PDB file of C-alpha atoms in Angstrom:
ATOM      1  CA  MET A   1      96.886  76.424  71.565  1.00 66.00           C
ATOM      2  CA  LEU A   2      98.857  73.224  70.935  1.00 83.00           C
ATOM      3  CA  SER A   3     102.472  73.831  69.929  1.00 88.00           C
ATOM      4  CA  ARG A   4     102.004  71.725  66.781  1.00 90.00           C
ATOM      5  CA  VAL A   5      99.062  73.871  65.698  1.00 92.00           C
ATOM      6  CA  ALA A   6     100.913  77.124  66.469  1.00 93.00           C
ATOM      7  CA  ALA A   7     103.933  75.955  64.448  1.00 95.00           C
ATOM      8  CA  SER A   8     101.742  75.041  61.476  1.00 95.00           C
ATOM      9  CA  PHE A   9     100.122  78.486  61.434  1.00 96.00           C
ATOM     10  CA  TYR A  10     103.531  80.150  61.689  1.00 96.00           C
ATOM     11  CA  TRP A  11     105.175  78.138  58.893  1.00 96.00           C
ATOM     12  CA  LEU A  12     102.121  78.212  56.652  1.00 96.00           C
ATOM     13  CA  SER A  13     102.382  81.993  56.652  1.00 97.00           C
ATOM     14  CA  ARG A  14     106.173  82.136  56.295  1.00 97.00           C
ATOM     15  CA  TYR A  15     106.021  79.967  53.175  1.00 97.00           C
ATOM     16  CA  ILE A  16     103.275  82.087  51.609  1.00 97.00           C
ATOM     17  CA  GLU A  17     105.246  85.283  52.278  1.00 97.00           C
ATOM     18  CA  ARG A  18     108.398  83.715  50.831  1.00 97.00           C
ATOM     19  CA  SER A  19     106.544  82.745  47.667  1.00 97.00           C
ATOM     20  CA  ASP A  20     105.296  86.320  47.297  1.00 96.00           C
ATOM     21  CA  GLY A  21     108.817  87.718  47.597  1.00 95.00           C
ATOM     22  CA  ILE A  22     110.205  85.252  45.050  1.00 96.00           C
ATOM     23  CA  LEU A  23     107.456  85.927  42.504  1.00 97.00           C
ATOM     24  CA  ARG A  24     107.886  89.699  42.739  1.00 95.00           C
ATOM     25  CA  MET A  25     111.655  89.426  42.366  1.00 94.00           C
ATOM     26  CA  LEU A  26     111.288  87.162  39.336  1.00 95.00           C
ATOM     27  CA  LYS A  27     108.797  89.500  37.676  1.00 95.00           C
ATOM     28  CA  ILE A  28     110.862  92.674  38.124  1.00 93.00           C
ATOM     29  CA  ASN A  29     114.135  90.993  37.223  1.00 92.00           C
ATOM     30  CA  TYR A  30     112.680  89.493  34.061  1.00 93.00           C
ATOM     31  CA  ALA A  31     111.492  92.957  33.005  1.00 91.00           C
ATOM     32  CA  SER A  32     114.948  94.293  33.850  1.00 88.00           C
ATOM     33  CA  SER A  33     116.607  91.563  31.763  1.00 88.00           C
ATOM     34  CA  GLN A  34     114.551  92.634  28.739  1.00 85.00           C
ATOM     35  CA  ASP A  35     115.540  96.283  29.170  1.00 78.00           C
ATOM     36  CA  ALA A  36     119.241  95.634  29.731  1.00 69.00           C
ATOM     37  CA  ILE A  37     121.462  95.755  26.668  1.00 57.00           C
ATOM     38  CA  GLN A  38     124.322  93.981  28.404  1.00 67.00           C
ATOM     39  CA  GLY A  39     125.597  93.039  31.833  1.00 75.00           C
ATOM     40  CA  PHE A  40     122.336  91.733  33.308  1.00 84.00           C
ATOM     41  CA  THR A  41     122.711  88.813  35.700  1.00 88.00           C
ATOM     42  CA  TRP A  42     120.289  86.619  37.649  1.00 90.00           C
ATOM     43  CA  GLU A  43     122.972  85.913  40.248  1.00 88.00           C
ATOM     44  CA  PRO A  44     121.498  88.202  42.981  1.00 87.00           C
ATOM     45  CA  VAL A  45     118.101  86.470  42.794  1.00 89.00           C
ATOM     46  CA  ILE A  46     119.654  83.014  42.907  1.00 89.00           C
ATOM     47  CA  ARG A  47     121.905  84.007  45.814  1.00 87.00           C
ATOM     48  CA  ILE A  48     118.979  85.365  47.852  1.00 88.00           C
ATOM     49  CA  PHE A  49     116.661  82.406  47.388  1.00 88.00           C
ATOM     50  CA  SER A  50     118.865  79.427  46.489  1.00 82.00           C
ATOM     51  CA  GLY A  51     122.323  80.120  47.900  1.00 74.00           C
ATOM     52  CA  ALA A  52     125.611  81.034  46.236  1.00 66.00           C
ATOM     53  CA  ASP A  53     126.346  77.804  44.354  1.00 77.00           C
ATOM     54  CA  GLN A  54     128.615  78.358  41.336  1.00 80.00           C
ATOM     55  CA  GLU A  55     127.589  75.006  39.897  1.00 84.00           C
ATOM     56  CA  LEU A  56     123.966  76.165  39.948  1.00 86.00           C
ATOM     57  CA  PHE A  57     124.873  79.474  38.255  1.00 85.00           C
ATOM     58  CA  ASP A  58     126.624  77.534  35.495  1.00 86.00           C
ATOM     59  CA  LYS A  59     123.698  75.139  35.110  1.00 89.00           C
ATOM     60  CA  LEU A  60     121.157  77.927  34.709  1.00 90.00           C
ATOM     61  CA  ASN A  61     123.474  79.774  32.320  1.00 89.00           C
ATOM     62  CA  ASN A  62     121.955  83.173  33.188  1.00 89.00           C
ATOM     63  CA  ASP A  63     119.016  82.338  30.904  1.00 92.00           C
ATOM     64  CA  SER A  64     115.893  84.175  32.078  1.00 93.00           C
ATOM     65  CA  ARG A  65     113.301  81.518  31.274  1.00 94.00           C
ATOM     66  CA  THR A  66     115.504  78.724  32.640  1.00 95.00           C
ATOM     67  CA  VAL A  67     115.973  80.629  35.910  1.00 95.00           C
ATOM     68  CA  ILE A  68     112.252  81.377  36.228  1.00 96.00           C
ATOM     69  CA  ASN A  69     111.316  77.752  35.625  1.00 96.00           C
ATOM     70  CA  TYR A  70     113.872  76.629  38.189  1.00 95.00           C
ATOM     71  CA  MET A  71     112.509  79.083  40.765  1.00 96.00           C
ATOM     72  CA  VAL A  72     108.846  78.288  40.066  1.00 97.00           C
ATOM     73  CA  THR A  73     108.335  74.694  38.894  1.00 96.00           C
ATOM     74  CA  ASP A  74     111.492  72.705  39.763  1.00 95.00           C
ATOM     75  CA  LYS A  75     110.642  70.185  42.507  1.00 94.00           C
ATOM     76  CA  THR A  76     114.342  69.524  43.144  1.00 93.00           C
ATOM     77  CA  ASN A  77     114.713  73.138  44.289  1.00 93.00           C
ATOM     78  CA  PRO A  78     113.589  73.326  47.946  1.00 93.00           C
ATOM     79  CA  ASN A  79     112.913  77.059  47.528  1.00 93.00           C
ATOM     80  CA  SER A  80     110.909  76.854  44.316  1.00 96.00           C
ATOM     81  CA  ILE A  81     107.320  78.069  44.396  1.00 97.00           C
ATOM     82  CA  ILE A  82     106.004  74.553  43.890  1.00 97.00           C
ATOM     83  CA  SER A  83     108.056  73.247  46.848  1.00 97.00           C
ATOM     84  CA  ILE A  84     107.137  76.157  49.117  1.00 97.00           C
ATOM     85  CA  ILE A  85     103.400  76.021  48.413  1.00 97.00           C
ATOM     86  CA  THR A  86     103.403  72.255  48.880  1.00 97.00           C
ATOM     87  CA  HIS A  87     104.898  72.782  52.369  1.00 97.00           C
ATOM     88  CA  SER A  88     102.410  75.567  53.066  1.00 97.00           C
ATOM     89  CA  ARG A  89      99.460  73.369  52.096  1.00 96.00           C
ATOM     90  CA  GLU A  90     100.784  70.512  54.229  1.00 96.00           C
ATOM     91  CA  ASN A  91     100.897  72.842  57.233  1.00 95.00           C
ATOM     92  CA  ALA A  92      97.378  74.065  56.489  1.00 95.00           C
ATOM     93  CA  ARG A  93      96.105  70.492  56.156  1.00 93.00           C
ATOM     94  CA  GLY A  94      97.487  69.736  59.621  1.00 89.00           C
ATOM     95  CA  VAL A  95      95.366  72.522  61.127  1.00 91.00           C
ATOM     96  CA  GLN A  96      92.418  72.346  58.752  1.00 90.00           C
ATOM     97  CA  GLU A  97      89.951  72.208  61.634  1.00 91.00           C
ATOM     98  CA  HIS A  98      91.356  75.539  62.886  1.00 91.00           C
ATOM     99  CA  ILE A  99      91.075  77.515  59.630  1.00 92.00           C
ATOM    100  CA  ASN A 100      87.921  78.467  57.801  1.00 92.00           C
ATOM    101  CA  THR A 101      86.758  76.887  54.560  1.00 94.00           C
ATOM    102  CA  ASP A 102      87.350  80.026  52.486  1.00 95.00           C
ATOM    103  CA  LEU A 103      91.023  80.203  53.448  1.00 95.00           C
ATOM    104  CA  TRP A 104      91.577  76.492  52.864  1.00 96.00           C
ATOM    105  CA  GLN A 105      89.957  76.694  49.418  1.00 96.00           C
ATOM    106  CA  CYS A 106      92.042  79.754  48.582  1.00 95.00           C
ATOM    107  CA  LEU A 107      95.299  78.008  49.498  1.00 96.00           C
ATOM    108  CA  ASN A 108      94.187  74.831  47.733  1.00 95.00           C
ATOM    109  CA  GLU A 109      93.538  76.818  44.550  1.00 96.00           C
ATOM    110  CA  TYR A 110      97.029  78.344  44.747  1.00 97.00           C
ATOM    111  CA  TYR A 111      98.490  74.852  45.234  1.00 97.00           C
ATOM    112  CA  HIS A 112      96.713  73.422  42.184  1.00 96.00           C
ATOM    113  CA  CYS A 113      97.696  76.473  40.156  1.00 96.00           C
ATOM    114  CA  VAL A 114     101.419  75.842  40.740  1.00 96.00           C
ATOM    115  CA  GLN A 115     100.941  72.074  40.293  1.00 95.00           C
ATOM    116  CA  ASP A 116      99.423  72.606  36.840  1.00 94.00           C
ATOM    117  CA  LYS A 117     101.592  70.611  34.424  1.00 92.00           C
ATOM    118  CA  SER A 118     101.215  73.273  31.738  1.00 95.00           C
ATOM    119  CA  LEU A 119     102.805  75.955  33.947  1.00 96.00           C
ATOM    120  CA  SER A 120     106.382  75.110  32.941  1.00 95.00           C
ATOM    121  CA  THR A 121     105.504  75.171  29.243  1.00 95.00           C
ATOM    122  CA  ARG A 122     103.692  78.472  29.588  1.00 96.00           C
ATOM    123  CA  LEU A 123     106.698  80.038  31.341  1.00 95.00           C
ATOM    124  CA  LYS A 124     108.872  78.903  28.421  1.00 93.00           C
ATOM    125  CA  LYS A 125     106.590  79.898  25.554  1.00 94.00           C
ATOM    126  CA  GLU A 126     104.340  82.710  26.795  1.00 94.00           C
ATOM    127  CA  ASP A 127     105.133  86.058  28.385  1.00 95.00           C
ATOM    128  CA  PRO A 128     106.541  85.066  31.829  1.00 95.00           C
ATOM    129  CA  ILE A 129     105.304  88.290  33.429  1.00 96.00           C
ATOM    130  CA  SER A 130     101.677  87.447  32.604  1.00 96.00           C
ATOM    131  CA  VAL A 131     102.100  83.961  34.096  1.00 96.00           C
ATOM    132  CA  LEU A 132     103.836  85.305  37.210  1.00 97.00           C
ATOM    133  CA  ASP A 133     101.060  87.869  37.642  1.00 96.00           C
ATOM    134  CA  ILE A 134      98.519  85.037  37.871  1.00 96.00           C
ATOM    135  CA  LEU A 135     100.519  83.492  40.733  1.00 97.00           C
ATOM    136  CA  ILE A 136     100.993  86.849  42.476  1.00 97.00           C
ATOM    137  CA  LYS A 137      97.217  87.361  42.363  1.00 97.00           C
ATOM    138  CA  GLN A 138      96.807  83.998  44.105  1.00 97.00           C
ATOM    139  CA  VAL A 139      98.967  85.325  46.956  1.00 97.00           C
ATOM    140  CA  MET A 140      96.960  88.543  47.118  1.00 96.00           C
ATOM    141  CA  LEU A 141      93.724  86.546  47.187  1.00 96.00           C
ATOM    142  CA  TYR A 142      95.110  84.478  50.066  1.00 96.00           C
ATOM    143  CA  TYR A 143      96.084  87.583  52.065  1.00 96.00           C
ATOM    144  CA  GLY A 144      92.736  89.245  51.457  1.00 96.00           C
ATOM    145  CA  THR A 145      90.837  86.105  52.459  1.00 96.00           C
ATOM    146  CA  ALA A 146      92.927  85.663  55.611  1.00 95.00           C
ATOM    147  CA  GLU A 147      92.380  89.305  56.597  1.00 94.00           C
ATOM    148  CA  VAL A 148      88.628  89.210  56.088  1.00 95.00           C
ATOM    149  CA  THR A 149      87.774  85.723  57.391  1.00 94.00           C
ATOM    150  CA  MET A 150      90.336  84.634  60.003  1.00 92.00           C
ATOM    151  CA  GLU A 151      89.296  84.577  63.644  1.00 91.00           C
ATOM    152  CA  ARG A 152      91.210  87.188  65.679  1.00 90.00           C
ATOM    153  CA  GLY A 153      92.795  84.618  67.979  1.00 92.00           C
ATOM    154  CA  PRO A 154      96.226  83.086  68.656  1.00 92.00           C
ATOM    155  CA  GLY A 155      96.293  81.313  65.281  1.00 93.00           C
ATOM    156  CA  ARG A 156      96.157  84.574  63.395  1.00 95.00           C
ATOM    157  CA  SER A 157      98.821  86.053  65.664  1.00 95.00           C
ATOM    158  CA  PHE A 158     101.209  83.180  64.895  1.00 96.00           C
ATOM    159  CA  MET A 159     100.445  83.577  61.183  1.00 96.00           C
ATOM    160  CA  ASN A 160     101.310  87.268  61.246  1.00 97.00           C
ATOM    161  CA  ILE A 161     104.466  86.761  63.299  1.00 97.00           C
ATOM    162  CA  GLY A 162     105.627  84.262  60.665  1.00 97.00           C
ATOM    163  CA  LYS A 163     104.683  86.576  57.802  1.00 98.00           C
ATOM    164  CA  TYR A 164     106.477  89.635  59.144  1.00 98.00           C
ATOM    165  CA  LEU A 165     109.548  87.718  60.276  1.00 98.00           C
ATOM    166  CA  GLU A 166     109.927  86.293  56.775  1.00 97.00           C
ATOM    167  CA  ARG A 167     109.288  89.687  55.200  1.00 98.00           C
ATOM    168  CA  ALA A 168     111.920  91.435  57.313  1.00 98.00           C
ATOM    169  CA  ILE A 169     114.529  88.804  56.463  1.00 97.00           C
ATOM    170  CA  GLN A 170     113.755  89.107  52.744  1.00 96.00           C
ATOM    171  CA  SER A 171     114.051  92.901  52.759  1.00 97.00           C
ATOM    172  CA  ILE A 172     117.399  92.656  54.551  1.00 97.00           C
ATOM    173  CA  ASP A 173     118.700  90.038  52.096  1.00 94.00           C
ATOM    174  CA  ILE A 174     117.664  92.149  49.094  1.00 94.00           C
ATOM    175  CA  LEU A 175     119.381  95.244  50.493  1.00 95.00           C
ATOM    176  CA  ASP A 176     122.536  93.314  51.340  1.00 93.00           C
ATOM    177  CA  ILE A 177     122.768  91.749  47.891  1.00 91.00           C
ATOM    178  CA  LYS A 178     121.924  94.937  45.990  1.00 90.00           C
ATOM    179  CA  PHE A 179     124.194  97.278  47.979  1.00 91.00           C
ATOM    180  CA  GLY A 180     127.097  94.803  48.011  1.00 85.00           C
ATOM    181  CA  PRO A 181     128.373  95.567  44.462  1.00 79.00           C
ATOM    182  CA  LEU A 182     128.657  99.319  45.183  1.00 81.00           C
ATOM    183  CA  ASN A 183     132.170  98.928  46.561  1.00 75.00           C
ATOM    184  CA  ASN A 184     133.442  97.519  43.264  1.00 74.00           C
ATOM    185  CA  ASN A 185     131.114  99.471  41.001  1.00 79.00           C
ATOM    186  CA  PRO A 186     130.491 102.987  42.388  1.00 78.00           C
ATOM    187  CA  ASP A 187     128.750 103.977  39.140  1.00 78.00           C
ATOM    188  CA  LEU A 188     125.700 102.104  40.434  1.00 79.00           C
ATOM    189  CA  LEU A 189     125.176 104.920  42.945  1.00 79.00           C
ATOM    190  CA  THR A 190     123.898 107.118  40.118  1.00 80.00           C
ATOM    191  CA  ASP A 191     122.169 104.343  38.151  1.00 83.00           C
ATOM    192  CA  THR A 192     118.505 105.259  38.606  1.00 88.00           C
ATOM    193  CA  THR A 193     117.308 102.080  36.855  1.00 88.00           C
ATOM    194  CA  TYR A 194     119.196  99.950  39.375  1.00 88.00           C
ATOM    195  CA  TRP A 195     117.412 101.586  42.340  1.00 92.00           C
ATOM    196  CA  LYS A 196     114.068 101.654  40.543  1.00 93.00           C
ATOM    197  CA  HIS A 197     114.176  97.887  40.063  1.00 91.00           C
ATOM    198  CA  LEU A 198     115.171  97.332  43.699  1.00 93.00           C
ATOM    199  CA  LEU A 199     112.181  99.371  44.882  1.00 95.00           C
ATOM    200  CA  GLN A 200     109.815  97.703  42.413  1.00 94.00           C
ATOM    201  CA  SER A 201     110.856  94.257  43.629  1.00 93.00           C
ATOM    202  CA  LEU A 202     109.690  95.327  47.108  1.00 95.00           C
ATOM    203  CA  GLY A 203     106.587  97.162  45.896  1.00 94.00           C
ATOM    204  CA  GLY A 204     107.994 100.476  47.124  1.00 95.00           C
ATOM    205  CA  TYR A 205     108.622 102.508  43.984  1.00 96.00           C
ATOM    206  CA  GLU A 206     105.412 104.556  44.036  1.00 96.00           C
ATOM    207  CA  LEU A 207     105.771 105.380  47.735  1.00 97.00           C
ATOM    208  CA  TYR A 208     109.363 106.470  47.109  1.00 97.00           C
ATOM    209  CA  LEU A 209     108.260 108.931  44.400  1.00 96.00           C
ATOM    210  CA  LYS A 210     105.667 110.405  46.768  1.00 95.00           C
ATOM    211  CA  THR A 211     108.126 110.665  49.660  1.00 95.00           C
ATOM    212  CA  TYR A 212     111.349 111.892  48.053  1.00 94.00           C
ATOM    213  CA  ARG A 213     111.540 114.764  45.586  1.00 89.00           C
ATOM    214  CA  ASP A 214     115.260 114.674  44.783  1.00 85.00           C
ATOM    215  CA  GLY A 215     115.296 111.624  42.494  1.00 89.00           C
ATOM    216  CA  LEU A 216     116.485 108.077  43.120  1.00 93.00           C
ATOM    217  CA  GLU A 217     119.308 108.185  45.664  1.00 93.00           C
ATOM    218  CA  ALA A 218     120.882 105.200  47.399  1.00 93.00           C
ATOM    219  CA  HIS A 219     120.645 106.712  50.898  1.00 94.00           C
ATOM    220  CA  ASN A 220     116.937 107.429  50.426  1.00 96.00           C
ATOM    221  CA  VAL A 221     116.325 103.860  49.261  1.00 96.00           C
ATOM    222  CA  LEU A 222     118.115 102.649  52.377  1.00 96.00           C
ATOM    223  CA  GLU A 223     116.004 104.890  54.586  1.00 97.00           C
ATOM    224  CA  GLN A 224     112.735 103.708  53.061  1.00 97.00           C
ATOM    225  CA  VAL A 225     113.501  99.983  53.187  1.00 98.00           C
ATOM    226  CA  ILE A 226     114.895  99.999  56.736  1.00 98.00           C
ATOM    227  CA  LEU A 227     113.401 102.936  58.620  1.00 98.00           C
ATOM    228  CA  ASN A 228     110.122 104.023  57.002  1.00 97.00           C
ATOM    229  CA  ASN A 229     107.226 103.205  59.346  1.00 96.00           C
ATOM    230  CA  ASP A 230     104.701 103.691  56.536  1.00 95.00           C
ATOM    231  CA  PHE A 231     106.301 101.264  54.061  1.00 97.00           C
ATOM    232  CA  PRO A 232     104.737  97.783  54.498  1.00 97.00           C
ATOM    233  CA  ARG A 233     107.948  96.018  53.495  1.00 97.00           C
ATOM    234  CA  SER A 234     110.376  98.055  55.554  1.00 98.00           C
ATOM    235  CA  VAL A 235     112.300  96.289  58.277  1.00 98.00           C
ATOM    236  CA  ILE A 236     110.958  98.549  61.037  1.00 98.00           C
ATOM    237  CA  TYR A 237     107.352  98.069  59.864  1.00 98.00           C
ATOM    238  CA  SER A 238     107.809  94.292  59.964  1.00 98.00           C
ATOM    239  CA  VAL A 239     109.456  94.296  63.394  1.00 98.00           C
ATOM    240  CA  ASN A 240     106.746  96.589  64.777  1.00 98.00           C
ATOM    241  CA  ASN A 241     104.155  94.076  63.621  1.00 98.00           C
ATOM    242  CA  ILE A 242     106.066  91.137  65.075  1.00 98.00           C
ATOM    243  CA  GLN A 243     105.903  92.972  68.412  1.00 97.00           C
ATOM    244  CA  ARG A 244     102.232  93.867  67.897  1.00 97.00           C
ATOM    245  CA  TYR A 245     101.081  90.306  67.257  1.00 96.00           C
ATOM    246  CA  PHE A 246     103.402  88.770  69.832  1.00 96.00           C
ATOM    247  CA  ASP A 247     101.887  91.034  72.507  1.00 94.00           C
ATOM    248  CA  ARG A 248      98.521  89.431  71.756  1.00 93.00           C
ATOM    249  CA  LEU A 249      99.915  86.065  72.865  1.00 90.00           C
ATOM    250  CA  LYS A 250     100.657  87.333  76.380  1.00 86.00           C
ATOM    251  CA  LEU A 251      97.595  85.756  77.994  1.00 78.00           C
ATOM    252  CA  ASP A 252      98.189  82.451  76.193  1.00 70.00           C
ATOM    253  CA  SER A 253     101.861  82.138  77.183  1.00 67.00           C
ATOM    254  CA  SER A 254     103.881  81.322  80.248  1.00 76.00           C
ATOM    255  CA  MET A 255     105.139  84.625  81.650  1.00 81.00           C
ATOM    256  CA  THR A 256     108.797  83.512  81.527  1.00 80.00           C
ATOM    257  CA  ASP A 257     108.624  82.566  77.839  1.00 81.00           C
ATOM    258  CA  TYR A 258     106.697  85.712  76.977  1.00 86.00           C
ATOM    259  CA  GLN A 259     109.109  88.040  78.794  1.00 89.00           C
ATOM    260  CA  GLU A 260     112.203  86.465  77.243  1.00 89.00           C
ATOM    261  CA  LEU A 261     110.932  86.766  73.687  1.00 93.00           C
ATOM    262  CA  SER A 262     109.368  90.174  74.276  1.00 93.00           C
ATOM    263  CA  PHE A 263     112.761  91.411  75.462  1.00 94.00           C
ATOM    264  CA  PHE A 264     114.524  90.265  72.277  1.00 95.00           C
ATOM    265  CA  ILE A 265     111.845  91.721  70.020  1.00 97.00           C
ATOM    266  CA  GLY A 266     111.812  95.039  71.912  1.00 96.00           C
ATOM    267  CA  LYS A 267     115.596  95.223  71.842  1.00 96.00           C
ATOM    268  CA  LEU A 268     115.649  94.778  68.062  1.00 97.00           C
ATOM    269  CA  GLN A 269     112.795  97.253  67.651  1.00 97.00           C
ATOM    270  CA  SER A 270     114.656  99.925  69.640  1.00 97.00           C
ATOM    271  CA  HIS A 271     117.912  99.278  67.786  1.00 97.00           C
ATOM    272  CA  ILE A 272     116.238  99.964  64.429  1.00 97.00           C
ATOM    273  CA  LYS A 273     114.074 102.821  65.703  1.00 96.00           C
ATOM    274  CA  TYR A 274     117.099 104.786  66.919  1.00 96.00           C
ATOM    275  CA  SER A 275     119.212 104.106  63.830  1.00 97.00           C
ATOM    276  CA  SER A 276     119.893 106.655  61.128  1.00 97.00           C
ATOM    277  CA  VAL A 277     121.105 106.207  57.564  1.00 96.00           C
ATOM    278  CA  LYS A 278     124.285 108.132  58.362  1.00 96.00           C
ATOM    279  CA  GLY A 279     124.980 105.982  61.412  1.00 96.00           C
ATOM    280  CA  ILE A 280     124.284 102.780  59.465  1.00 96.00           C
ATOM    281  CA  GLN A 281     126.682 103.811  56.699  1.00 92.00           C
ATOM    282  CA  ASN A 282     129.380 104.856  59.178  1.00 93.00           C
ATOM    283  CA  ASP A 283     129.165 101.516  61.002  1.00 91.00           C
ATOM    284  CA  GLY A 284     129.055  99.538  57.758  1.00 94.00           C
ATOM    285  CA  LEU A 285     125.822  98.509  56.038  1.00 95.00           C
ATOM    286  CA  HIS A 286     126.710  94.838  55.692  1.00 94.00           C
ATOM    287  CA  LEU A 287     127.559  94.515  59.387  1.00 96.00           C
ATOM    288  CA  TYR A 288     124.368  96.332  60.350  1.00 97.00           C
ATOM    289  CA  LEU A 289     122.180  94.133  58.148  1.00 97.00           C
ATOM    290  CA  THR A 290     123.920  90.973  59.327  1.00 96.00           C
ATOM    291  CA  HIS A 291     123.248  91.970  62.933  1.00 97.00           C
ATOM    292  CA  LEU A 292     119.553  92.570  62.181  1.00 97.00           C
ATOM    293  CA  LYS A 293     119.214  89.221  60.449  1.00 97.00           C
ATOM    294  CA  ASP A 294     120.985  87.407  63.285  1.00 97.00           C
ATOM    295  CA  GLN A 295     118.529  88.968  65.748  1.00 97.00           C
ATOM    296  CA  LEU A 296     115.547  87.935  63.606  1.00 98.00           C
ATOM    297  CA  TYR A 297     116.862  84.378  63.400  1.00 97.00           C
ATOM    298  CA  GLN A 298     117.291  84.399  67.171  1.00 96.00           C
ATOM    299  CA  ILE A 299     113.652  85.438  67.561  1.00 96.00           C
ATOM    300  CA  GLY A 300     112.645  82.631  65.198  1.00 95.00           C
ATOM    301  CA  ASN A 301     114.721  80.113  67.160  1.00 94.00           C
ATOM    302  CA  LEU A 302     113.177  81.240  70.452  1.00 93.00           C
ATOM    303  CA  MET A 303     109.694  80.897  68.945  1.00 93.00           C
ATOM    304  CA  ASN A 304     110.601  77.344  68.011  1.00 92.00           C
ATOM    305  CA  GLU A 305     111.986  76.518  71.458  1.00 91.00           C
ATOM    306  CA  ARG A 306     109.397  78.270  73.629  1.00 89.00           C
ATOM    307  CA  TYR A 307     106.181  78.021  71.633  1.00 88.00           C
ATOM    308  CA  PHE A 308     106.546  75.183  69.155  1.00 89.00           C
ATOM    309  CA  ALA A 309     108.465  72.712  71.337  1.00 76.00           C
ATOM    310  CA  ASN A 310     110.870  72.193  68.395  1.00 59.00           C
ATOM    311  CA  SER A 311     107.976  70.773  66.377  1.00 51.00           C
TER     312      SER A 311
END
């Protein structure tokens, strides 16, 4: 497969996964903002997806609808949904001859949905959750179409590597941001609503209730999001799938490139697999998460150098 084509598959999927994470965070945080009597802030969401710019915080003024519009429809925001899906569609257009018609039409529909000029007005005047749900369903339709119709070849492998790399990074960022305030506000440790919203933003609340019987505890949340092999948005689940789909590229790769990347992925996989919540907390959660993210970025950089020829 040409490096340009491989890169387009990879980035197409990363952008779609990023849009899914943003939409889910916006939906849960908006619901949280309506429940909170005081003290709610959009700062964690903005920090995860748009950086820690105080000028931006001041501009958005912690207003829920203003933040949602900025994260969904603002073309000046490189991480808004409209910007991300535009990039995703551009990547898909570049490999249109390699993807089936159903998937192209699905992505095209998502693109036109976010380009709809009435979307900004609807987010301001209607219930934002209902509008966000429409966009989330577009993502789900895309994933279902890709699963059912995509040829099981290298293109799909690159798509899934991109998806799970992006997903792992998002889960790490959310944990890092949400656990960060505990040092200055230990009362959050017993705030069940705080942990419920974290799990809901990752789609893991129902699984948590089935897995743990002793209520919402910070260490259990940490275990599920990092170490639970059955949770589709856990870090270990994502890394396992990066390894799974990378292994399928073995016959289409030079052995040197394959072995180098396989080593880095396997090393990260083993590091997480043999971690424990107690060990993570003893070593320092922030340092642990930073190390994981650095390793994921290194894998992404090696993909770019070895498989995409810096395309």
